[in-house]
Amino acid sequence: MDNYADELSEILSTLKENPRGLSVSDIALRIGVNRNTVSRYLDMLRISGQVDMKIYGKAKVFFISQRAPVSAMLNFSSDMVAVIDSDMQIVQVNDALCSLLNIDQSEIIGKKLRDSPLVGFDHPLINERMKAALEGSETEDEIKIVRIDEERYYRIRIIPTVLNDSSPGITVMLEDTTGQRRARDALEKSEHNFRSLVEEINDAIWNIDEDGVFLYASPRTEAVTGVSADEIIGKSLFDYMDTDSSAFFRESMQNAKKRKKAELLECTIKRVSGKNVRIEASISPKFDGTGYLTEFRVVSRDISARFDAVKGLFKWKSFLSSIVQNIPLMVLVKEVRKGTYIFFNRSAEDFFGLNGESSVGRMGCELFADKITECFVSGDREVVSTKKPVFLHEFQAKSNSGTLRVLKVRKVPILGPDENLEYIMTIAEDITEQKRAEEEIIAQRDQAQSYLDVAGVMIAVVNRNGMIESLNKKGCSLLGYEESEIVGSDWFMTVVPQDLRDGLRRGFDLAINGGCIPKPGEHGRLLRKDGTEIAVDWYNTFLKNSKGKIIAMVSSASEN
């Protein structure tokens, strides 16, 4: 074995002395070894990388290798490298591995693996891989090394190697893949989160090409189209749209492509069941690094319920608007912030002579007479102060036709979502005819009362409950009461003597409920205020309403 090493050293020394190279025969002659042995030694040195060979014609010329030593080459690598012989003794390590272990090369080279800082590699699995490497098999695995403050991941390659002395060995290479592993884990987590989001949100997400063909569809797709996400791939989105929606969608795609930003639209999807689904979709164009359009991403959601609700709301709004526009009451709406009117119904337009379009956005002083403006503004101030409905005093105003009318006005606050006052609604009612009717009724009542007051007999009106509603002057004089004293009193407790009270009460209740008809005339007695009694002759009749129901009894009496 020693001769073998010496002869290798002699060959290397001879070649160093002859840098231009020597043939096998020249080397054999100079070191005194037969040609076949030299040829075998040169093959070993070539395998170990110490000797190179060139062919000139038929001659083979050998010379010292111009390559850097393996130990120097190892230090060029960012990977951590250890060379181990077949006896598991560490032959070489590079600076990167020493830096990881925080040791010097002298502390590790020449030591057995299990007695070195690389004792962690003395593991059954790694031992098995090293054994396979010594037999010529290269392996690659991923390992995790846990240090005090962190854990790191490495790709470990165990490679069969021929050592300088041509004996078999192994090279262990560690590549730090912690950054890659963390990036991969983060990517996997991000992808998992994205897929979870896509699968759980109510929106359907599609990737389509310029022809609308599905390249990707999220699970929510089936809820929108009625077709599963897997089945719809390769089909065209436009197969599920009517002509109008298809044209509108294509136009939006082209706008998104041209503007390079998302387009938002609403359209109708035809489900396979035949039912139409209203969707809201956002179309975003996707370009590659060269600016070439690769696909469109569509995020869509079913808004059928909202669409139907909006239609219902619009229908209801139209219904209410029709009512407001056609009621006889005048309705005006004022925006509080700007102090301008934003709405008038037809009755208001007709009464005040307004044109809806030209009047909207103008202030009260531009639309109404000073008296009306003053009245409206005073009511508005009170509404702003209290945020409660306000009833104004009746006032007279001249209509567009020039007639003087009586108005009854109410102011109603309209609050916004934040409970702040946003609008004031004015509701005005023309009560001119009602006032005239009331005045006529009062005049007729006063006239009737004057007839009663000049009558020579007592006339009293007693309601169904037996309460005195009216008593003329003759009656007041006869009984000794002022009108204000007796009106509203119980007839039987006030003017009927006690011994007749119960009987007359029963007769009255029976008669008032239609049980009997009062006699045309009868004799009786009345109790005066001073406690004395007077004899009278009675004449009774009933008052009835429009339905024929008895509402009161009218009694007249004269002294006998």
Coordinates of C-alpha atoms in Angstrom, one line a residue:
M1 CA 0.0 0.0 0.0
D2 CA 2.9 2.4 0.8
N3 CA 4.6 1.6 -2.6
Y4 CA 1.3 2.4 -4.3
A5 CA 1.1 5.8 -2.7
D6 CA 4.8 6.5 -3.3
E7 CA 4.5 5.6 -7.0
L8 CA 1.5 7.9 -7.4
S9 CA 3.6 10.7 -5.8
E10 CA 6.5 9.9 -8.1
I11 CA 4.3 10.2 -11.2
L12 CA 2.8 13.5 -10.0
S13 CA 6.4 14.9 -9.3
T14 CA 7.6 13.7 -12.7
L15 CA 4.7 15.4 -14.5
K16 CA 5.3 18.6 -12.5
E17 CA 8.9 18.7 -13.7
N18 CA 7.7 18.3 -17.3
P19 CA 4.7 20.7 -17.6
R20 CA 4.5 20.1 -21.4
G21 CA 3.5 16.5 -20.6
L22 CA 4.9 13.0 -21.0
S23 CA 3.7 9.7 -22.6
V24 CA 3.1 6.5 -20.6
S25 CA 6.4 5.1 -21.9
D26 CA 8.3 8.3 -20.9
I27 CA 6.8 8.2 -17.3
A28 CA 7.5 4.4 -17.0
L29 CA 11.1 4.9 -18.1
R30 CA 11.8 7.8 -15.6
I31 CA 10.3 6.2 -12.5
G32 CA 11.4 2.6 -13.3
V33 CA 7.9 1.0 -13.3
N34 CA 6.5 -1.1 -16.1
R35 CA 4.2 0.6 -18.6
N36 CA 1.0 -1.3 -17.7
T37 CA 1.3 -0.3 -14.0
V38 CA 1.9 3.3 -15.0
S39 CA -1.1 3.3 -17.3
R40 CA -3.3 2.0 -14.4
Y41 CA -1.9 4.7 -12.0
L42 CA -2.6 7.4 -14.6
D43 CA -6.2 6.3 -14.9
M44 CA -6.6 6.6 -11.1
L45 CA -5.1 10.1 -11.1
R46 CA -7.4 11.2 -14.0
I47 CA -10.4 9.9 -12.1
S48 CA -9.4 11.9 -9.0
G49 CA -8.9 15.0 -11.2
Q50 CA -5.2 15.4 -10.5
V51 CA -4.0 14.5 -14.1
D52 CA -5.3 15.5 -17.5
M53 CA -4.7 13.8 -20.8
K54 CA -4.5 15.1 -24.5
I55 CA -4.1 13.0 -27.6
Y56 CA -1.7 14.0 -30.3
G57 CA -2.1 11.7 -33.3
K58 CA -1.7 8.2 -31.8
A59 CA 0.2 9.4 -28.8
K60 CA -1.4 10.1 -25.4
V61 CA 0.2 12.9 -23.4
F62 CA -0.3 13.3 -19.7
F63 CA 0.3 16.4 -17.6
I64 CA -0.7 17.9 -14.2
S65 CA -4.4 19.0 -14.1
Q66 CA -4.8 22.8 -14.4
R67 CA -8.1 22.7 -12.4
A68 CA -8.5 24.1 -8.9
P69 CA -8.2 21.7 -6.1
V70 CA -11.4 20.1 -4.9
S71 CA -11.0 21.8 -1.5
A72 CA -10.8 25.2 -3.2
M73 CA -13.8 24.4 -5.4
L74 CA -15.9 23.4 -2.5
N75 CA -15.5 26.8 -1.0
F76 CA -16.9 28.4 -4.1
S77 CA -20.3 26.7 -3.5
S78 CA -22.9 28.3 -1.3
D79 CA -24.1 24.9 -0.4
M80 CA -22.7 23.1 2.6
V81 CA -20.4 20.2 1.6
A82 CA -18.7 17.4 3.5
V83 CA -16.6 14.6 1.9
I84 CA -16.6 11.4 3.9
D85 CA -14.7 8.2 3.2
S86 CA -16.0 4.6 3.4
D87 CA -15.0 4.4 7.1
M88 CA -17.4 7.3 7.9
Q89 CA -14.4 9.6 8.5
I90 CA -14.7 13.2 7.5
V91 CA -12.1 14.0 4.7
Q92 CA -13.1 17.5 3.7
V93 CA -15.7 20.2 4.6
N94 CA -16.2 23.6 3.0
D95 CA -16.4 27.0 4.7
A96 CA -20.2 27.2 4.4
L97 CA -20.6 24.1 6.5
C98 CA -18.1 25.3 9.1
S99 CA -19.9 28.6 9.3
L100 CA -23.2 26.8 9.9
L101 CA -21.6 24.7 12.7
N102 CA -19.6 27.7 13.9
I103 CA -16.4 25.7 14.0
D104 CA -13.0 25.6 12.2
Q105 CA -12.1 23.0 9.7
S106 CA -9.4 21.6 12.0
E107 CA -12.1 20.7 14.5
I108 CA -13.9 18.4 12.2
I109 CA -11.6 17.0 9.4
G110 CA -10.2 13.6 10.2
K111 CA -12.9 12.8 12.8
K112 CA -15.4 9.9 12.7
L113 CA -18.9 11.1 11.8
R114 CA -20.4 10.1 15.1
D115 CA -17.7 11.8 17.0
S116 CA -17.9 15.1 15.1
P117 CA -20.2 18.1 15.1
L118 CA -22.0 16.3 12.3
V119 CA -23.2 13.6 14.7
G120 CA -26.7 14.6 13.7
F121 CA -26.1 12.8 10.3
D122 CA -25.5 9.6 12.2
H123 CA -29.2 8.7 11.7
P124 CA -30.5 5.4 10.4
L125 CA -32.1 6.9 7.4
I126 CA -29.0 9.0 6.5
N127 CA -26.8 6.0 7.2
E128 CA -28.9 4.0 4.8
R129 CA -28.5 6.7 2.1
M130 CA -24.7 6.8 2.7
K131 CA -24.5 3.1 2.3
A132 CA -26.3 3.3 -1.0
A133 CA -24.0 6.1 -2.1
L134 CA -20.9 3.9 -1.4
E135 CA -22.6 1.3 -3.7
G136 CA -23.0 3.9 -6.4
S137 CA -26.5 5.3 -5.9
E138 CA -27.2 9.1 -5.5
T139 CA -30.1 10.2 -3.3
E140 CA -31.8 13.4 -2.5
D141 CA -34.1 14.2 0.5
E142 CA -35.4 17.2 2.4
I143 CA -34.6 17.5 6.1
K144 CA -35.4 19.9 8.9
I145 CA -32.8 21.0 11.4
V146 CA -34.1 22.6 14.6
R147 CA -31.8 25.1 16.2
I148 CA -32.3 26.9 19.5
D149 CA -34.0 30.0 18.0
E150 CA -35.4 28.7 14.7
E151 CA -36.0 25.7 12.4
R152 CA -34.5 25.5 8.9
Y153 CA -35.1 23.3 6.0
Y154 CA -32.3 21.7 3.8
R155 CA -32.2 19.6 0.6
I156 CA -29.6 16.9 1.3
R157 CA -27.8 15.2 -1.6
I158 CA -25.6 12.2 -0.9
I159 CA -23.4 11.5 -4.0
P160 CA -21.0 8.7 -4.7
T161 CA -17.4 10.1 -4.8
V162 CA -13.9 8.8 -5.7
L163 CA -11.3 10.2 -3.2
N164 CA -7.8 11.3 -4.1
D165 CA -6.4 7.9 -3.3
S166 CA -9.0 6.4 -5.6
S167 CA -10.9 4.9 -2.8
P168 CA -14.7 5.2 -2.7
G169 CA -16.3 7.9 -0.6
I170 CA -19.4 10.1 -0.4
T171 CA -20.1 13.8 -0.7
V172 CA -22.9 15.2 1.4
M173 CA -24.3 18.5 0.1
L174 CA -26.7 20.6 2.0
E175 CA -28.7 23.3 0.2
D176 CA -30.6 25.7 2.5
T177 CA -34.2 25.7 1.2
T178 CA -35.7 27.5 4.2
G179 CA -36.7 30.5 2.1
Q180 CA -38.1 28.4 -0.6
R181 CA -40.0 26.3 1.9
R182 CA -41.4 29.3 3.6
A183 CA -42.4 30.8 0.3
R184 CA -44.0 27.6 -0.7
D185 CA -45.8 27.2 2.6
A186 CA -47.0 30.9 2.3
L187 CA -48.1 30.2 -1.3
E188 CA -49.9 27.1 -0.3
K189 CA -51.6 28.9 2.6
S190 CA -52.5 31.8 0.4
E191 CA -53.9 29.4 -2.3
H192 CA -55.8 27.6 0.4
N193 CA -57.2 30.8 1.8
F194 CA -58.1 32.0 -1.7
R195 CA -59.8 28.7 -2.6
S196 CA -61.7 28.8 0.7
L197 CA -62.8 32.4 0.1
V198 CA -63.8 31.5 -3.5
E199 CA -65.7 28.5 -2.4
E200 CA -67.5 30.1 0.6
I201 CA -68.4 33.6 -0.7
N202 CA -71.8 34.1 -2.3
D203 CA -70.2 35.5 -5.5
A204 CA -69.4 33.3 -8.5
I205 CA -66.0 33.8 -9.9
W206 CA -65.2 33.0 -13.6
N207 CA -62.2 33.2 -15.9
I208 CA -63.4 33.5 -19.5
D209 CA -61.6 34.2 -22.8
E210 CA -62.6 36.8 -25.4
D211 CA -65.3 34.5 -26.8
G212 CA -66.8 34.0 -23.3
V213 CA -65.6 30.4 -23.0
F214 CA -65.2 29.3 -19.3
L215 CA -61.6 28.7 -18.4
Y216 CA -62.3 28.5 -14.6
A217 CA -65.5 28.6 -12.6
S218 CA -65.9 28.6 -8.8
P219 CA -68.3 26.3 -7.0
R220 CA -70.9 29.1 -6.6
T221 CA -71.4 28.9 -10.4
E222 CA -74.0 26.2 -10.0
A223 CA -76.2 28.4 -7.9
V224 CA -76.2 31.0 -10.7
T225 CA -76.4 29.0 -13.9
G226 CA -77.7 25.6 -12.6
V227 CA -74.6 23.9 -14.1
S228 CA -71.8 22.6 -11.9
A229 CA -68.4 24.3 -12.1
D230 CA -66.8 21.2 -13.7
E231 CA -69.4 20.8 -16.3
I232 CA -69.4 24.4 -17.5
I233 CA -65.7 24.5 -18.3
G234 CA -65.3 24.9 -22.1
K235 CA -68.8 26.2 -22.6
S236 CA -69.7 29.8 -23.5
L237 CA -71.2 32.2 -21.0
F238 CA -73.3 33.6 -23.8
D239 CA -75.1 30.3 -24.2
Y240 CA -76.8 31.2 -20.9
M241 CA -77.9 34.7 -21.9
D242 CA -80.6 36.2 -24.1
T243 CA -79.7 38.4 -27.1
D244 CA -79.8 41.7 -25.3
S245 CA -77.8 40.6 -22.2
S246 CA -75.2 38.9 -24.5
A247 CA -74.7 42.0 -26.6
F248 CA -74.5 44.2 -23.5
F249 CA -72.0 41.8 -21.8
R250 CA -69.8 41.7 -25.0
E251 CA -69.8 45.5 -25.2
S252 CA -68.7 45.7 -21.5
M253 CA -65.9 43.2 -22.1
Q254 CA -64.6 45.4 -25.0
N255 CA -64.8 48.5 -22.8
A256 CA -62.9 46.8 -20.0
K257 CA -60.2 45.7 -22.5
K258 CA -59.9 49.2 -24.1
R259 CA -59.9 51.1 -20.8
K260 CA -57.8 48.4 -19.0
K261 CA -60.1 48.6 -15.9
A262 CA -63.1 46.8 -14.5
E263 CA -66.6 47.3 -15.9
L264 CA -69.7 46.9 -13.7
L265 CA -73.0 45.8 -15.2
E266 CA -76.3 44.1 -14.6
C267 CA -77.7 41.4 -16.9
T268 CA -79.9 38.3 -17.0
I269 CA -78.7 34.7 -16.9
K270 CA -80.9 31.9 -18.2
R271 CA -80.7 28.9 -15.9
V272 CA -80.9 25.4 -17.4
S273 CA -84.2 25.1 -15.6
G274 CA -85.6 28.0 -17.7
K275 CA -85.7 30.4 -14.8
N276 CA -84.1 33.8 -15.3
V277 CA -81.6 35.0 -12.8
R278 CA -80.6 38.7 -12.5
I279 CA -76.9 39.1 -11.8
E280 CA -74.5 41.9 -11.1
A281 CA -71.1 41.3 -12.6
S282 CA -67.7 43.0 -12.5
I283 CA -65.5 42.3 -15.6
S284 CA -61.7 42.8 -15.1
P285 CA -59.3 42.3 -18.0
K286 CA -56.1 40.3 -17.3
F287 CA -52.9 41.0 -19.4
D288 CA -49.5 39.3 -19.5
G289 CA -46.1 41.0 -19.2
T290 CA -46.2 42.0 -22.9
G291 CA -49.6 43.6 -22.6
Y292 CA -51.4 40.8 -24.3
L293 CA -54.9 40.1 -23.1
T294 CA -55.0 36.6 -21.6
E295 CA -58.5 36.4 -20.1
F296 CA -61.3 38.2 -18.3
R297 CA -62.1 37.6 -14.6
V298 CA -65.8 38.0 -13.9
V299 CA -67.1 38.3 -10.3
S300 CA -70.9 37.9 -10.3
R301 CA -73.6 37.6 -7.8
D302 CA -77.3 36.8 -7.9
I303 CA -79.3 40.0 -7.3
S304 CA -82.7 38.6 -8.3
A305 CA -84.2 39.2 -4.9
R306 CA -82.8 42.8 -4.8
F307 CA -83.9 43.3 -8.4
D308 CA -87.5 42.1 -7.6
A309 CA -87.5 44.2 -4.5
V310 CA -86.4 47.3 -6.5
K311 CA -89.1 46.6 -9.0
G312 CA -91.7 46.2 -6.2
L313 CA -90.4 49.3 -4.6
F314 CA -90.7 51.2 -7.8
K315 CA -94.2 49.9 -8.4
W316 CA -95.2 50.9 -4.8
K317 CA -93.5 54.3 -5.3
S318 CA -95.4 54.8 -8.5
F319 CA -98.6 53.8 -6.7
L320 CA -98.0 56.3 -3.9
S321 CA -96.9 59.0 -6.3
S322 CA -100.2 58.5 -8.2
I323 CA -102.1 58.9 -5.0
V324 CA -100.2 62.0 -3.9
Q325 CA -100.5 63.5 -7.3
N326 CA -104.2 63.0 -7.5
I327 CA -105.5 63.8 -4.0
P328 CA -107.3 67.1 -3.6
L329 CA -104.9 68.1 -0.8
M330 CA -102.0 70.3 -1.8
V331 CA -98.6 68.7 -1.1
L332 CA -95.3 70.6 -1.2
V333 CA -91.9 69.3 -0.1
K334 CA -89.0 71.6 0.9
E335 CA -85.4 70.6 1.2
V336 CA -84.2 71.9 4.6
R337 CA -80.5 72.3 3.8
K338 CA -80.9 74.4 0.7
G339 CA -84.3 76.0 1.6
T340 CA -85.7 75.2 -1.8
Y341 CA -88.8 73.3 -2.9
I342 CA -88.3 69.9 -4.7
F343 CA -91.8 68.6 -5.2
F344 CA -95.4 69.9 -5.9
N345 CA -98.4 67.7 -6.6
R346 CA -101.0 68.7 -9.2
S347 CA -103.3 70.3 -6.7
A348 CA -100.5 72.6 -5.4
E349 CA -99.5 73.4 -9.0
D350 CA -103.1 74.3 -9.9
F351 CA -103.8 76.3 -6.8
F352 CA -100.6 78.4 -6.8
G353 CA -100.2 78.5 -10.6
L354 CA -96.9 76.6 -10.5
N355 CA -95.1 74.8 -13.3
G356 CA -93.5 71.7 -11.8
E357 CA -90.3 71.7 -13.7
S358 CA -89.5 75.4 -13.6
S359 CA -90.6 75.7 -9.9
V360 CA -88.4 72.9 -8.5
G361 CA -85.3 74.1 -6.9
R362 CA -86.7 77.6 -6.1
M363 CA -87.3 79.3 -2.8
G364 CA -90.7 80.1 -1.3
C365 CA -90.3 83.9 -1.8
E366 CA -89.9 83.2 -5.6
L367 CA -93.1 81.2 -5.8
F368 CA -95.7 82.5 -3.4
A369 CA -97.2 85.8 -2.3
D370 CA -95.6 87.5 0.7
K371 CA -98.4 86.5 3.1
I372 CA -98.2 82.8 2.1
T373 CA -94.4 82.8 2.3
E374 CA -94.5 84.4 5.8
C375 CA -97.0 81.8 7.0
F376 CA -95.1 78.9 5.5
V377 CA -91.7 80.1 6.9
S378 CA -93.1 80.5 10.4
G379 CA -94.3 76.9 10.3
D380 CA -91.0 75.7 9.0
R381 CA -89.1 77.4 11.8
E382 CA -91.2 75.6 14.4
V383 CA -90.7 72.2 12.6
V384 CA -86.9 72.7 12.6
S385 CA -87.0 73.6 16.3
T386 CA -89.2 70.7 17.4
K387 CA -88.9 68.1 14.6
K388 CA -92.6 67.4 15.2
P389 CA -95.7 68.0 13.0
V390 CA -97.1 71.6 13.3
F391 CA -100.6 72.8 12.6
L392 CA -100.9 76.4 11.4
H393 CA -103.8 78.7 12.0
E394 CA -106.3 78.9 9.2
F395 CA -105.6 81.8 6.8
Q396 CA -106.9 83.2 3.6
A397 CA -105.0 83.1 0.4
K398 CA -105.7 84.1 -3.2
S399 CA -105.7 81.1 -5.6
N400 CA -104.4 81.2 -9.1
S401 CA -107.9 81.9 -10.4
G402 CA -108.0 85.1 -8.3
T403 CA -110.6 83.9 -5.7
L404 CA -110.0 84.2 -2.0
R405 CA -109.8 80.8 -0.3
V406 CA -109.4 79.6 3.3
L407 CA -106.5 77.2 3.8
K408 CA -105.8 74.8 6.7
V409 CA -102.1 73.9 6.7
R410 CA -100.0 71.2 8.4
K411 CA -96.2 70.9 8.4
V412 CA -94.7 67.4 8.6
P413 CA -90.9 66.7 9.3
I414 CA -89.2 64.1 7.2
L415 CA -86.0 62.7 8.9
G416 CA -83.1 61.0 7.3
P417 CA -81.4 57.8 8.4
D418 CA -79.3 59.7 10.9
E419 CA -82.4 61.2 12.4
N420 CA -81.5 64.6 11.1
L421 CA -84.2 66.8 9.5
E422 CA -83.9 66.6 5.7
Y423 CA -87.2 67.7 4.3
I424 CA -90.4 69.5 5.4
M425 CA -93.7 68.4 3.8
T426 CA -96.5 71.0 3.6
I427 CA -100.0 69.7 3.4
A428 CA -102.6 72.4 2.6
E429 CA -106.3 71.8 2.4
D430 CA -108.8 74.2 0.8
I431 CA -111.6 74.4 3.5
T432 CA -113.5 77.3 1.9
E433 CA -116.6 75.3 1.2
Q434 CA -116.4 73.6 4.5
K435 CA -116.2 77.0 6.3
R436 CA -119.2 78.3 4.3
A437 CA -121.2 75.2 5.2
E438 CA -120.3 75.6 8.9
E439 CA -121.3 79.2 8.8
E440 CA -124.6 78.4 7.2
I441 CA -125.3 75.7 9.8
I442 CA -124.5 78.2 12.6
A443 CA -126.7 80.7 11.0
Q444 CA -129.5 78.2 10.7
R445 CA -129.0 77.1 14.3
D446 CA -129.0 80.7 15.5
Q447 CA -132.2 81.3 13.6
A448 CA -133.9 78.2 15.0
Q449 CA -132.8 79.2 18.5
S450 CA -134.3 82.6 18.0
Y451 CA -137.6 80.9 17.1
L452 CA -137.4 78.8 20.2
D453 CA -136.6 81.8 22.3
V454 CA -139.6 83.8 21.2
A455 CA -142.0 80.9 21.7
G456 CA -144.5 81.3 24.5
V457 CA -144.0 77.7 25.9
M458 CA -141.0 75.9 27.4
I459 CA -139.1 73.8 24.8
A460 CA -136.3 71.4 25.9
V461 CA -134.2 68.9 24.0
V462 CA -133.1 65.8 26.0
N463 CA -130.6 63.3 24.4
R464 CA -130.7 59.6 24.7
N465 CA -128.8 59.6 28.0
G466 CA -131.4 61.9 29.6
M467 CA -129.1 65.0 29.5
I468 CA -130.5 68.4 28.7
E469 CA -128.9 69.6 25.4
S470 CA -131.0 72.8 24.9
L471 CA -133.6 74.8 26.8
N472 CA -135.2 78.0 25.5
K473 CA -135.6 81.3 27.3
K474 CA -139.2 80.5 28.4
G475 CA -138.1 77.2 29.9
C476 CA -135.2 78.9 31.8
S477 CA -137.6 81.5 33.1
L478 CA -140.2 78.9 34.1
L479 CA -137.7 76.8 36.0
G480 CA -135.7 79.7 37.5
Y481 CA -132.3 78.7 35.9
E482 CA -129.8 80.5 33.7
E483 CA -129.2 78.6 30.4
S484 CA -125.5 78.0 31.4
E485 CA -126.6 76.4 34.7
I486 CA -129.0 73.8 33.3
V487 CA -127.7 72.8 29.9
G488 CA -125.7 69.6 30.3
S489 CA -127.6 68.6 33.5
D490 CA -129.6 65.4 34.0
W491 CA -133.3 66.1 33.1
F492 CA -134.8 63.7 35.5
M493 CA -132.5 64.6 38.5
T494 CA -132.9 68.4 37.9
V495 CA -136.5 69.1 36.9
V496 CA -138.6 66.0 37.7
P497 CA -140.1 65.7 41.2
Q498 CA -138.7 62.8 43.2
D499 CA -142.0 60.9 43.4
L500 CA -142.3 60.9 39.6
R501 CA -138.6 60.4 38.8
D502 CA -138.2 56.6 38.6
G503 CA -141.5 56.0 36.6
L504 CA -140.8 58.8 34.1
R505 CA -137.1 57.5 33.7
R506 CA -138.4 54.0 32.8
G507 CA -141.0 55.4 30.4
F508 CA -138.3 57.6 28.7
D509 CA -135.9 54.7 28.3
L510 CA -138.6 52.5 26.9
A511 CA -139.7 55.2 24.5
I512 CA -136.2 56.3 23.4
N513 CA -135.4 52.7 22.5
G514 CA -138.6 52.4 20.3
G515 CA -140.6 50.5 22.8
C516 CA -143.6 52.9 22.8
I517 CA -144.8 56.2 21.2
P518 CA -145.3 59.2 23.6
K519 CA -148.8 60.4 24.1
P520 CA -149.8 63.6 22.2
G521 CA -150.3 65.4 25.5
E522 CA -150.5 64.7 29.2
H523 CA -150.5 66.5 32.5
G524 CA -147.5 66.6 34.8
R525 CA -145.4 68.6 37.3
L526 CA -141.9 70.2 37.1
L527 CA -139.5 71.0 39.9
R528 CA -138.2 74.5 39.9
K529 CA -134.7 75.6 41.1
D530 CA -136.2 77.0 44.3
G531 CA -137.8 73.6 45.1
T532 CA -141.3 74.6 44.3
E533 CA -143.4 72.6 41.8
I534 CA -145.6 73.8 38.9
A535 CA -148.3 72.0 37.0
V536 CA -147.7 71.7 33.2
D537 CA -149.2 70.2 30.1
W538 CA -146.7 68.1 28.2
Y539 CA -146.2 67.6 24.4
N540 CA -143.3 65.2 23.4
T541 CA -141.8 64.1 20.1
F542 CA -138.6 62.4 18.9
L543 CA -135.6 63.6 16.8
K544 CA -134.1 60.9 14.5
N545 CA -130.9 60.8 12.4
S546 CA -130.7 59.9 8.7
K547 CA -130.8 56.2 9.5
G548 CA -134.1 56.6 11.5
K549 CA -132.5 56.1 14.9
I550 CA -133.9 58.2 17.8
I551 CA -131.2 60.6 19.0
A552 CA -133.2 62.9 21.3
M553 CA -136.6 63.8 22.7
V554 CA -138.1 67.3 22.2
S555 CA -140.5 68.3 25.0
S556 CA -142.7 71.4 25.2
A557 CA -144.6 72.4 28.3
S558 CA -147.0 75.2 29.3
E559 CA -148.4 76.0 32.7
N560 CA -152.0 75.0 33.3

